[in-house]
């Protein structure tokens, strides 16, 4: 989810991201490669070292020399996302490995993580596509089935939620709210790749830009928990949410999915946890952050498990570390789970500062090796 951050929040996020990515970036930088495309992101510019490069596996070495948290994307001409790296803190570096076909694209930097970004047109030449093993093709096919299943399962759950909203039943709507979001949170990077669906469905209030109407889950969350009332506007918002989620359900099958986008998406889900769930900002009214947290981790783990046959051959030590850290984080999360067979977690406003620090440390321990998964897949 992309949000517009206040100065105070951006500073806190930058500190969190330094913890999440710092070790990985130092290690990756030392490993550098002459074939990498260097992207230098500043507050007012996006410098790209190469405007033309061959199709196949492309590596971006990103450095944020600006004062704001930034994002970097490779975009199709219609603004669909090929790949992205969000939440790059000021003064930090990131490495992004992607599979790109020949054609015209744009590389975009988004200082402050808002707006259309500062863009550079690039051309990918040659008809040679990245070489994929049968294991890679199997992973992509299985992940496509997974994201479609998540979308298919989300619609009826969302309908339970919106029906309660339209009936004016606040308690029933509250009860259905978190459950209706699980499939979305598991596969959020795929939803974000379509560009316009995510801001319609999952935008927080501080992410609303001038002239933009606030719609989606979090708008209704505010009505339920803060305003404590439902009216005609909420009925309209409920209908719009179902409409937008139906578009997502239909589009999922057309998503551009590659082994590297799966690996990068897993890392994005951990970044979502670090910058939204651990801080308590995502579900600021309902305090159902731990449900989203668990779903993000499950989505990241699904990508990893599907890519494991490939990664195990190329980097068995990395795979062993990821197995260890996923298990540790899941064990930690289960401490807050009220029922092991359902998604009933403690309200996040009951989770103290020391406990949040423990959760943050668990995320950081997983995010560092997970940032290396895409490179391991294409070795």
mmCIF file of C-alpha atoms in Angstrom:
data_model
loop_
_atom_site.group_PDB
_atom_site.id
_atom_site.type_symbol
_atom_site.label_atom_id
_atom_site.label_comp_id
_atom_site.label_asym_id
_atom_site.label_seq_id
_atom_site.Cartn_x
_atom_site.Cartn_y
_atom_site.Cartn_z
ATOM 1 C CA UNK A 1 0.000 0.000 0.000
ATOM 2 C CA UNK A 2 1.353 3.399 -0.933
ATOM 3 C CA UNK A 3 0.802 6.260 1.457
ATOM 4 C CA UNK A 4 1.767 9.882 1.807
ATOM 5 C CA UNK A 5 3.803 10.209 4.964
ATOM 6 C CA UNK A 6 4.040 13.070 7.406
ATOM 7 C CA UNK A 7 7.522 14.335 8.252
ATOM 8 C CA UNK A 8 7.443 12.565 11.610
ATOM 9 C CA UNK A 9 6.200 9.329 10.109
ATOM 10 C CA UNK A 10 8.704 9.463 7.256
ATOM 11 C CA UNK A 11 11.529 9.867 9.751
ATOM 12 C CA UNK A 12 10.308 6.868 11.730
ATOM 13 C CA UNK A 13 9.891 4.820 8.564
ATOM 14 C CA UNK A 14 13.395 5.694 7.413
ATOM 15 C CA UNK A 15 14.778 4.445 10.709
ATOM 16 C CA UNK A 16 12.761 1.237 10.453
ATOM 17 C CA UNK A 17 13.871 0.666 6.881
ATOM 18 C CA UNK A 18 17.502 1.211 7.752
ATOM 19 C CA UNK A 19 17.110 -1.642 10.225
ATOM 20 C CA UNK A 20 15.269 -3.818 7.706
ATOM 21 C CA UNK A 21 17.552 -3.252 4.728
ATOM 22 C CA UNK A 22 20.856 -1.983 6.054
ATOM 23 C CA UNK A 23 22.701 -5.294 6.340
ATOM 24 C CA UNK A 24 21.447 -6.516 2.969
ATOM 25 C CA UNK A 25 22.466 -3.364 1.187
ATOM 26 C CA UNK A 26 26.009 -3.436 2.552
ATOM 27 C CA UNK A 27 26.403 -7.048 1.508
ATOM 28 C CA UNK A 28 24.849 -6.506 -1.923
ATOM 29 C CA UNK A 29 26.913 -3.430 -2.678
ATOM 30 C CA UNK A 30 30.106 -5.344 -2.065
ATOM 31 C CA UNK A 31 28.963 -7.937 -4.574
ATOM 32 C CA UNK A 32 28.274 -5.258 -7.297
ATOM 33 C CA UNK A 33 28.306 -5.956 -11.027
ATOM 34 C CA UNK A 34 29.302 -3.954 -14.069
ATOM 35 C CA UNK A 35 26.117 -4.974 -15.863
ATOM 36 C CA UNK A 36 23.880 -3.320 -13.283
ATOM 37 C CA UNK A 37 21.829 -0.242 -14.115
ATOM 38 C CA UNK A 38 22.541 2.412 -11.521
ATOM 39 C CA UNK A 39 19.540 4.442 -10.389
ATOM 40 C CA UNK A 40 20.220 7.513 -8.272
ATOM 41 C CA UNK A 41 17.058 8.820 -6.632
ATOM 42 C CA UNK A 42 16.977 12.384 -5.326
ATOM 43 C CA UNK A 43 14.179 14.666 -4.179
ATOM 44 C CA UNK A 44 14.038 16.335 -7.607
ATOM 45 C CA UNK A 45 15.611 13.862 -10.022
ATOM 46 C CA UNK A 46 15.859 10.210 -11.048
ATOM 47 C CA UNK A 47 19.177 9.469 -12.715
ATOM 48 C CA UNK A 48 19.566 6.256 -14.717
ATOM 49 C CA UNK A 49 22.997 5.091 -15.904
ATOM 50 C CA UNK A 50 21.644 3.273 -18.986
ATOM 51 C CA UNK A 51 18.690 4.200 -21.174
ATOM 52 C CA UNK A 52 19.005 1.086 -23.324
ATOM 53 C CA UNK A 53 19.807 -2.459 -22.248
ATOM 54 C CA UNK A 54 19.157 -6.044 -23.410
ATOM 55 C CA UNK A 55 16.139 -8.155 -22.481
ATOM 56 C CA UNK A 56 16.463 -10.824 -19.840
ATOM 57 C CA UNK A 57 17.342 -10.501 -16.202
ATOM 58 C CA UNK A 58 17.983 -6.860 -15.338
ATOM 59 C CA UNK A 59 19.579 -5.601 -12.158
ATOM 60 C CA UNK A 60 18.954 -2.141 -10.733
ATOM 61 C CA UNK A 61 21.408 -0.826 -8.146
ATOM 62 C CA UNK A 62 19.444 1.941 -6.426
ATOM 63 C CA UNK A 63 20.774 4.662 -4.169
ATOM 64 C CA UNK A 64 18.538 7.189 -2.467
ATOM 65 C CA UNK A 65 20.507 10.431 -2.189
ATOM 66 C CA UNK A 66 17.409 12.438 -1.339
ATOM 67 C CA UNK A 67 15.930 13.454 2.001
ATOM 68 C CA UNK A 68 12.679 11.493 1.581
ATOM 69 C CA UNK A 69 11.724 7.834 1.623
ATOM 70 C CA UNK A 70 11.372 6.831 -2.027
ATOM 71 C CA UNK A 71 10.164 4.069 -4.336
ATOM 72 C CA UNK A 72 11.612 2.921 -7.662
ATOM 73 C CA UNK A 73 9.600 1.201 -10.391
ATOM 74 C CA UNK A 74 10.011 -0.297 -13.820
ATOM 75 C CA UNK A 75 6.722 0.492 -15.572
ATOM 76 C CA UNK A 76 5.014 -0.661 -18.736
ATOM 77 C CA UNK A 77 3.805 2.148 -21.058
ATOM 78 C CA UNK A 78 0.288 1.807 -19.612
ATOM 79 C CA UNK A 79 1.655 2.227 -16.056
ATOM 80 C CA UNK A 80 1.328 -1.408 -15.073
ATOM 81 C CA UNK A 81 4.192 -2.368 -12.796
ATOM 82 C CA UNK A 82 6.906 -4.733 -14.015
ATOM 83 C CA UNK A 83 8.682 -4.615 -10.678
ATOM 84 C CA UNK A 84 9.252 -2.208 -7.834
ATOM 85 C CA UNK A 85 11.128 -1.574 -4.633
ATOM 86 C CA UNK A 86 9.236 0.506 -2.110
ATOM 87 C CA UNK A 87 10.319 2.217 1.084
ATOM 88 C CA UNK A 88 13.952 3.024 0.288
ATOM 89 C CA UNK A 89 15.103 5.262 3.113
ATOM 90 C CA UNK A 90 17.267 8.368 2.665
ATOM 91 C CA UNK A 91 20.951 7.503 2.409
ATOM 92 C CA UNK A 92 20.300 3.802 1.784
ATOM 93 C CA UNK A 93 20.806 1.484 -1.176
ATOM 94 C CA UNK A 94 18.719 -1.313 -2.635
ATOM 95 C CA UNK A 95 19.230 -3.936 -5.299
ATOM 96 C CA UNK A 96 16.373 -5.041 -7.532
ATOM 97 C CA UNK A 97 16.558 -8.004 -9.919
ATOM 98 C CA UNK A 98 13.799 -8.300 -12.522
ATOM 99 C CA UNK A 99 12.876 -10.229 -15.648
ATOM 100 C CA UNK A 100 12.135 -7.798 -18.481
ATOM 101 C CA UNK A 101 11.097 -8.460 -22.089
ATOM 102 C CA UNK A 102 12.043 -6.270 -25.051
ATOM 103 C CA UNK A 103 10.022 -3.087 -25.436
ATOM 104 C CA UNK A 104 9.605 0.454 -24.133
ATOM 105 C CA UNK A 105 9.422 1.131 -20.399
ATOM 106 C CA UNK A 106 9.883 3.855 -17.824
ATOM 107 C CA UNK A 107 11.972 3.821 -14.679
ATOM 108 C CA UNK A 108 10.268 5.987 -12.061
ATOM 109 C CA UNK A 109 11.479 7.333 -8.728
ATOM 110 C CA UNK A 110 8.810 8.535 -6.308
ATOM 111 C CA UNK A 111 10.278 10.758 -3.573
ATOM 112 C CA UNK A 112 7.916 10.817 -0.624
ATOM 113 C CA UNK A 113 6.202 7.741 -2.133
ATOM 114 C CA UNK A 114 3.467 9.768 -3.803
ATOM 115 C CA UNK A 115 2.373 11.067 -7.185
ATOM 116 C CA UNK A 116 3.429 9.795 -10.605
ATOM 117 C CA UNK A 117 7.098 10.102 -9.812
ATOM 118 C CA UNK A 118 10.086 11.392 -11.758
ATOM 119 C CA UNK A 119 10.442 9.246 -14.865
ATOM 120 C CA UNK A 120 13.076 8.215 -17.364
ATOM 121 C CA UNK A 121 12.171 6.438 -20.601
ATOM 122 C CA UNK A 122 14.223 3.313 -21.279
ATOM 123 C CA UNK A 123 14.334 0.784 -24.105
ATOM 124 C CA UNK A 124 14.869 -2.926 -23.667
ATOM 125 C CA UNK A 125 16.336 -4.424 -26.833
ATOM 126 C CA UNK A 126 16.513 -7.846 -28.438
ATOM 127 C CA UNK A 127 13.991 -10.622 -28.567
ATOM 128 C CA UNK A 128 15.826 -12.925 -26.184
ATOM 129 C CA UNK A 129 13.772 -13.579 -23.092
ATOM 130 C CA UNK A 130 15.163 -14.650 -19.744
ATOM 131 C CA UNK A 131 15.868 -18.367 -19.613
ATOM 132 C CA UNK A 132 13.548 -20.235 -17.266
ATOM 133 C CA UNK A 133 13.883 -23.754 -15.950
ATOM 134 C CA UNK A 134 10.876 -26.088 -15.700
ATOM 135 C CA UNK A 135 10.955 -25.472 -11.937
ATOM 136 C CA UNK A 136 10.626 -21.721 -12.528
ATOM 137 C CA UNK A 137 7.691 -22.202 -14.885
ATOM 138 C CA UNK A 138 6.018 -24.499 -12.352
ATOM 139 C CA UNK A 139 6.491 -21.908 -9.593
ATOM 140 C CA UNK A 140 4.921 -19.153 -11.708
ATOM 141 C CA UNK A 141 1.967 -21.348 -12.685
ATOM 142 C CA UNK A 142 1.342 -22.397 -9.089
ATOM 143 C CA UNK A 143 1.598 -18.815 -7.826
ATOM 144 C CA UNK A 144 -0.862 -17.623 -10.468
ATOM 145 C CA UNK A 145 -3.328 -20.229 -9.224
ATOM 146 C CA UNK A 146 -2.697 -19.090 -5.659
ATOM 147 C CA UNK A 147 -3.392 -15.401 -6.292
ATOM 148 C CA UNK A 148 -6.518 -16.245 -8.271
ATOM 149 C CA UNK A 149 -7.752 -18.457 -5.437
ATOM 150 C CA UNK A 150 -7.122 -15.666 -2.931
ATOM 151 C CA UNK A 151 -9.119 -13.214 -5.044
ATOM 152 C CA UNK A 152 -11.940 -15.712 -5.543
ATOM 153 C CA UNK A 153 -12.130 -16.370 -1.797
ATOM 154 C CA UNK A 154 -12.003 -12.676 -0.907
ATOM 155 C CA UNK A 155 -15.134 -11.636 -2.797
ATOM 156 C CA UNK A 156 -17.673 -13.611 -0.726
ATOM 157 C CA UNK A 157 -15.946 -12.549 2.519
ATOM 158 C CA UNK A 158 -16.009 -8.928 1.403
ATOM 159 C CA UNK A 159 -19.683 -9.333 0.533
ATOM 160 C CA UNK A 160 -20.420 -10.453 4.116
ATOM 161 C CA UNK A 161 -18.668 -7.299 5.311
ATOM 162 C CA UNK A 162 -20.365 -4.903 2.909
ATOM 163 C CA UNK A 163 -23.813 -6.480 3.418
ATOM 164 C CA UNK A 164 -23.442 -5.758 7.133
ATOM 165 C CA UNK A 165 -22.416 -2.176 6.373
ATOM 166 C CA UNK A 166 -25.415 -1.687 4.090
ATOM 167 C CA UNK A 167 -27.715 -3.166 6.731
ATOM 168 C CA UNK A 168 -26.377 -0.678 9.280
ATOM 169 C CA UNK A 169 -25.186 -3.548 11.501
ATOM 170 C CA UNK A 170 -22.020 -2.066 12.989
ATOM 171 C CA UNK A 171 -21.074 -5.072 15.144
ATOM 172 C CA UNK A 172 -21.505 -7.570 12.300
ATOM 173 C CA UNK A 173 -19.455 -5.340 9.991
ATOM 174 C CA UNK A 174 -16.684 -5.053 12.576
ATOM 175 C CA UNK A 175 -16.626 -8.820 12.987
ATOM 176 C CA UNK A 176 -16.321 -9.397 9.204
ATOM 177 C CA UNK A 177 -13.853 -6.588 8.471
ATOM 178 C CA UNK A 178 -10.449 -8.187 9.134
ATOM 179 C CA UNK A 179 -11.409 -11.540 7.608
ATOM 180 C CA UNK A 180 -12.466 -9.824 4.385
ATOM 181 C CA UNK A 181 -8.932 -8.449 3.922
ATOM 182 C CA UNK A 182 -6.835 -11.623 4.325
ATOM 183 C CA UNK A 183 -6.683 -12.672 0.657
ATOM 184 C CA UNK A 184 -5.853 -9.134 -0.421
ATOM 185 C CA UNK A 185 -3.039 -8.829 2.121
ATOM 186 C CA UNK A 186 -1.542 -12.169 1.077
ATOM 187 C CA UNK A 187 -1.246 -11.058 -2.559
ATOM 188 C CA UNK A 188 -1.013 -7.269 -2.323
ATOM 189 C CA UNK A 189 2.019 -6.847 -4.637
ATOM 190 C CA UNK A 190 0.038 -8.417 -7.496
ATOM 191 C CA UNK A 191 -2.909 -6.099 -6.784
ATOM 192 C CA UNK A 192 -0.553 -3.115 -6.738
ATOM 193 C CA UNK A 193 0.868 -4.077 -10.138
ATOM 194 C CA UNK A 194 -2.349 -2.877 -11.799
ATOM 195 C CA UNK A 195 -1.792 0.646 -10.511
ATOM 196 C CA UNK A 196 -5.318 1.956 -10.014
ATOM 197 C CA UNK A 197 -6.943 -0.808 -7.944
ATOM 198 C CA UNK A 198 -4.849 -0.501 -4.798
ATOM 199 C CA UNK A 199 -5.562 3.210 -4.133
ATOM 200 C CA UNK A 200 -9.285 2.607 -4.658
ATOM 201 C CA UNK A 201 -9.445 -0.334 -2.283
ATOM 202 C CA UNK A 202 -6.736 -0.051 0.354
ATOM 203 C CA UNK A 203 -5.732 3.597 0.758
ATOM 204 C CA UNK A 204 -5.284 5.104 4.209
ATOM 205 C CA UNK A 205 -6.511 8.598 4.962
ATOM 206 C CA UNK A 206 -3.014 10.095 4.993
ATOM 207 C CA UNK A 207 -2.416 8.717 1.501
ATOM 208 C CA UNK A 208 -5.283 10.643 -0.095
ATOM 209 C CA UNK A 209 -3.970 13.260 -2.505
ATOM 210 C CA UNK A 210 -5.597 16.524 -3.537
ATOM 211 C CA UNK A 211 -8.694 15.935 -5.643
ATOM 212 C CA UNK A 212 -8.785 12.217 -4.848
ATOM 213 C CA UNK A 213 -11.851 10.632 -3.270
ATOM 214 C CA UNK A 214 -11.136 8.337 -0.348
ATOM 215 C CA UNK A 215 -12.758 4.945 -0.876
ATOM 216 C CA UNK A 216 -12.139 1.360 0.178
ATOM 217 C CA UNK A 217 -11.750 -0.678 3.324
ATOM 218 C CA UNK A 218 -10.071 1.952 5.475
ATOM 219 C CA UNK A 219 -12.701 4.587 4.779
ATOM 220 C CA UNK A 220 -15.312 2.171 6.085
ATOM 221 C CA UNK A 221 -13.032 1.186 8.957
ATOM 222 C CA UNK A 222 -13.087 4.812 10.102
ATOM 223 C CA UNK A 223 -16.889 4.938 9.965
ATOM 224 C CA UNK A 224 -17.191 1.786 12.035
ATOM 225 C CA UNK A 225 -14.629 2.365 14.755
ATOM 226 C CA UNK A 226 -14.147 6.129 14.970
ATOM 227 C CA UNK A 227 -17.408 7.663 13.744
ATOM 228 C CA UNK A 228 -19.406 4.717 15.136
ATOM 229 C CA UNK A 229 -22.211 5.258 12.669
ATOM 230 C CA UNK A 230 -23.204 4.198 9.172
ATOM 231 C CA UNK A 231 -25.177 6.199 6.638
ATOM 232 C CA UNK A 232 -26.029 6.453 2.931
ATOM 233 C CA UNK A 233 -22.451 7.407 2.040
ATOM 234 C CA UNK A 234 -21.183 4.192 3.619
ATOM 235 C CA UNK A 235 -23.704 2.157 1.643
ATOM 236 C CA UNK A 236 -22.339 3.696 -1.549
ATOM 237 C CA UNK A 237 -18.776 3.033 -0.408
ATOM 238 C CA UNK A 238 -19.654 -0.603 0.291
ATOM 239 C CA UNK A 239 -20.996 -1.026 -3.249
ATOM 240 C CA UNK A 240 -17.888 0.646 -4.681
ATOM 241 C CA UNK A 241 -15.609 -1.671 -2.702
ATOM 242 C CA UNK A 242 -17.285 -4.763 -4.145
ATOM 243 C CA UNK A 243 -17.145 -3.268 -7.629
ATOM 244 C CA UNK A 244 -13.419 -2.559 -7.336
ATOM 245 C CA UNK A 245 -12.629 -5.959 -5.817
ATOM 246 C CA UNK A 246 -14.526 -7.634 -8.659
ATOM 247 C CA UNK A 247 -12.279 -5.814 -11.146
ATOM 248 C CA UNK A 248 -9.265 -7.089 -9.191
ATOM 249 C CA UNK A 249 -10.620 -10.641 -9.241
ATOM 250 C CA UNK A 250 -11.021 -10.517 -13.024
ATOM 251 C CA UNK A 251 -7.604 -8.940 -13.629
ATOM 252 C CA UNK A 252 -5.550 -11.301 -11.471
ATOM 253 C CA UNK A 253 -5.354 -13.871 -14.250
ATOM 254 C CA UNK A 254 -3.736 -11.306 -16.557
ATOM 255 C CA UNK A 255 -1.039 -10.196 -14.105
ATOM 256 C CA UNK A 256 2.564 -10.222 -15.293
ATOM 257 C CA UNK A 257 4.153 -12.804 -12.976
ATOM 258 C CA UNK A 258 7.775 -13.932 -13.139
ATOM 259 C CA UNK A 259 10.030 -15.766 -10.676
ATOM 260 C CA UNK A 260 11.742 -12.474 -9.831
ATOM 261 C CA UNK A 261 8.458 -10.609 -9.334
ATOM 262 C CA UNK A 262 7.403 -13.359 -6.930
ATOM 263 C CA UNK A 263 10.629 -12.966 -4.957
ATOM 264 C CA UNK A 264 10.481 -9.168 -5.003
ATOM 265 C CA UNK A 265 6.819 -9.301 -4.012
ATOM 266 C CA UNK A 266 7.692 -11.403 -0.978
ATOM 267 C CA UNK A 267 10.145 -8.713 0.119
ATOM 268 C CA UNK A 268 7.520 -6.009 -0.506
ATOM 269 C CA UNK A 269 5.132 -7.814 1.828
ATOM 270 C CA UNK A 270 7.742 -7.720 4.599
ATOM 271 C CA UNK A 271 8.257 -4.006 3.930
ATOM 272 C CA UNK A 272 4.486 -3.576 4.297
ATOM 273 C CA UNK A 273 4.713 -5.191 7.711
ATOM 274 C CA UNK A 274 7.685 -3.059 8.768
ATOM 275 C CA UNK A 275 6.167 0.274 7.746
ATOM 276 C CA UNK A 276 2.464 -0.247 8.415
ATOM 277 C CA UNK A 277 1.613 -3.195 10.601
ATOM 278 C CA UNK A 278 4.369 -3.030 13.214
ATOM 279 C CA UNK A 279 3.811 0.704 13.601
ATOM 280 C CA UNK A 280 0.049 0.271 14.032
ATOM 281 C CA UNK A 281 -0.704 2.781 11.277
ATOM 282 C CA UNK A 282 -2.427 0.409 8.856
ATOM 283 C CA UNK A 283 -5.435 -0.437 10.999
ATOM 284 C CA UNK A 284 -5.369 2.678 13.180
ATOM 285 C CA UNK A 285 -9.091 2.551 13.993
ATOM 286 C CA UNK A 286 -9.815 -1.182 14.225
ATOM 287 C CA UNK A 287 -6.397 -2.279 15.609
ATOM 288 C CA UNK A 288 -6.644 -5.488 13.556
ATOM 289 C CA UNK A 289 -3.040 -5.056 12.371
ATOM 290 C CA UNK A 290 -1.938 -8.532 13.483
ATOM 291 C CA UNK A 291 -4.391 -10.176 11.069
ATOM 292 C CA UNK A 292 -2.873 -8.185 8.183
ATOM 293 C CA UNK A 293 0.603 -8.926 9.566
ATOM 294 C CA UNK A 294 -0.019 -12.691 9.508
ATOM 295 C CA UNK A 295 -1.527 -12.560 6.014
ATOM 296 C CA UNK A 296 1.463 -10.600 4.660
ATOM 297 C CA UNK A 297 3.864 -13.155 6.126
ATOM 298 C CA UNK A 298 1.825 -16.030 4.703
ATOM 299 C CA UNK A 299 1.860 -14.458 1.241
ATOM 300 C CA UNK A 300 5.617 -13.934 1.391
ATOM 301 C CA UNK A 301 6.148 -17.485 2.584
ATOM 302 C CA UNK A 302 4.013 -18.893 -0.237
ATOM 303 C CA UNK A 303 6.236 -17.220 -2.843
ATOM 304 C CA UNK A 304 9.338 -18.494 -1.076
ATOM 305 C CA UNK A 305 8.049 -22.065 -0.823
ATOM 306 C CA UNK A 306 7.204 -22.135 -4.530
ATOM 307 C CA UNK A 307 10.642 -20.757 -5.450
ATOM 308 C CA UNK A 308 12.495 -23.002 -3.019
ATOM 309 C CA UNK A 309 13.294 -25.798 -5.542
ATOM 310 C CA UNK A 310 15.217 -23.260 -7.642
ATOM 311 C CA UNK A 311 16.757 -21.289 -4.791
ATOM 312 C CA UNK A 312 17.875 -24.465 -3.007
ATOM 313 C CA UNK A 313 20.098 -25.387 -5.939
ATOM 314 C CA UNK A 314 21.611 -21.918 -6.221
ATOM 315 C CA UNK A 315 21.928 -20.835 -2.592
ATOM 316 C CA UNK A 316 21.146 -23.577 -0.052
ATOM 317 C CA UNK A 317 22.473 -21.495 2.860
ATOM 318 C CA UNK A 318 20.039 -18.690 2.050
ATOM 319 C CA UNK A 319 17.140 -21.142 1.886
ATOM 320 C CA UNK A 320 18.086 -22.629 5.265
ATOM 321 C CA UNK A 321 18.203 -19.153 6.795
ATOM 322 C CA UNK A 322 14.821 -18.239 5.306
ATOM 323 C CA UNK A 323 13.266 -21.454 6.620
ATOM 324 C CA UNK A 324 14.609 -20.591 10.071
ATOM 325 C CA UNK A 325 13.432 -16.963 10.065
ATOM 326 C CA UNK A 326 9.954 -17.706 8.680
ATOM 327 C CA UNK A 327 9.470 -20.308 11.411
ATOM 328 C CA UNK A 328 10.673 -17.894 14.093
ATOM 329 C CA UNK A 329 8.396 -15.065 12.962
ATOM 330 C CA UNK A 330 5.361 -17.333 12.694
ATOM 331 C CA UNK A 331 6.033 -18.669 16.192
ATOM 332 C CA UNK A 332 6.259 -15.110 17.487
ATOM 333 C CA UNK A 333 3.000 -14.100 15.805
ATOM 334 C CA UNK A 334 1.199 -17.125 17.194
ATOM 335 C CA UNK A 335 1.791 -15.773 20.707
ATOM 336 C CA UNK A 336 -0.896 -13.193 19.903
ATOM 337 C CA UNK A 337 -3.292 -15.615 18.258
ATOM 338 C CA UNK A 338 -6.335 -16.305 20.401
ATOM 339 C CA UNK A 339 -7.427 -19.340 18.400
ATOM 340 C CA UNK A 340 -4.865 -21.397 16.461
ATOM 341 C CA UNK A 341 -7.461 -22.520 13.907
ATOM 342 C CA UNK A 342 -8.804 -19.057 13.024
ATOM 343 C CA UNK A 343 -7.541 -15.553 12.405
ATOM 344 C CA UNK A 344 -8.486 -14.163 15.782
ATOM 345 C CA UNK A 345 -5.575 -12.118 17.120
ATOM 346 C CA UNK A 346 -5.091 -9.731 20.009
ATOM 347 C CA UNK A 347 -6.095 -6.140 19.355
ATOM 348 C CA UNK A 348 -2.916 -4.307 18.428
ATOM 349 C CA UNK A 349 -3.541 -1.494 20.883
ATOM 350 C CA UNK A 350 -2.943 -4.069 23.644
ATOM 351 C CA UNK A 351 0.535 -4.889 22.294
ATOM 352 C CA UNK A 352 3.100 -2.932 24.289
ATOM 353 C CA UNK A 353 6.205 -1.091 23.140
ATOM 354 C CA UNK A 354 8.602 -3.911 24.040
ATOM 355 C CA UNK A 355 6.395 -6.474 22.309
ATOM 356 C CA UNK A 356 6.228 -4.324 19.168
ATOM 357 C CA UNK A 357 10.017 -4.062 19.239
ATOM 358 C CA UNK A 358 10.238 -7.856 19.416
ATOM 359 C CA UNK A 359 7.918 -8.168 16.421
ATOM 360 C CA UNK A 360 9.911 -5.551 14.520
ATOM 361 C CA UNK A 361 13.147 -7.421 15.218
ATOM 362 C CA UNK A 362 11.558 -10.612 13.908
ATOM 363 C CA UNK A 363 10.531 -8.864 10.688
ATOM 364 C CA UNK A 364 14.013 -7.389 10.256
ATOM 365 C CA UNK A 365 15.646 -10.780 10.735
ATOM 366 C CA UNK A 366 13.522 -12.213 7.921
ATOM 367 C CA UNK A 367 13.593 -9.205 5.588
ATOM 368 C CA UNK A 368 17.381 -9.149 5.295
ATOM 369 C CA UNK A 369 17.805 -12.641 3.768
ATOM 370 C CA UNK A 370 14.507 -12.331 1.865
ATOM 371 C CA UNK A 371 15.926 -9.341 -0.030
ATOM 372 C CA UNK A 372 18.429 -11.769 -1.584
ATOM 373 C CA UNK A 373 15.871 -14.276 -2.878
ATOM 374 C CA UNK A 374 15.398 -12.765 -6.353
ATOM 375 C CA UNK A 375 19.146 -12.801 -7.027
ATOM 376 C CA UNK A 376 19.356 -16.383 -5.798
ATOM 377 C CA UNK A 377 16.572 -17.468 -8.143
ATOM 378 C CA UNK A 378 18.383 -16.210 -11.259
ATOM 379 C CA UNK A 379 21.971 -17.237 -10.412
#
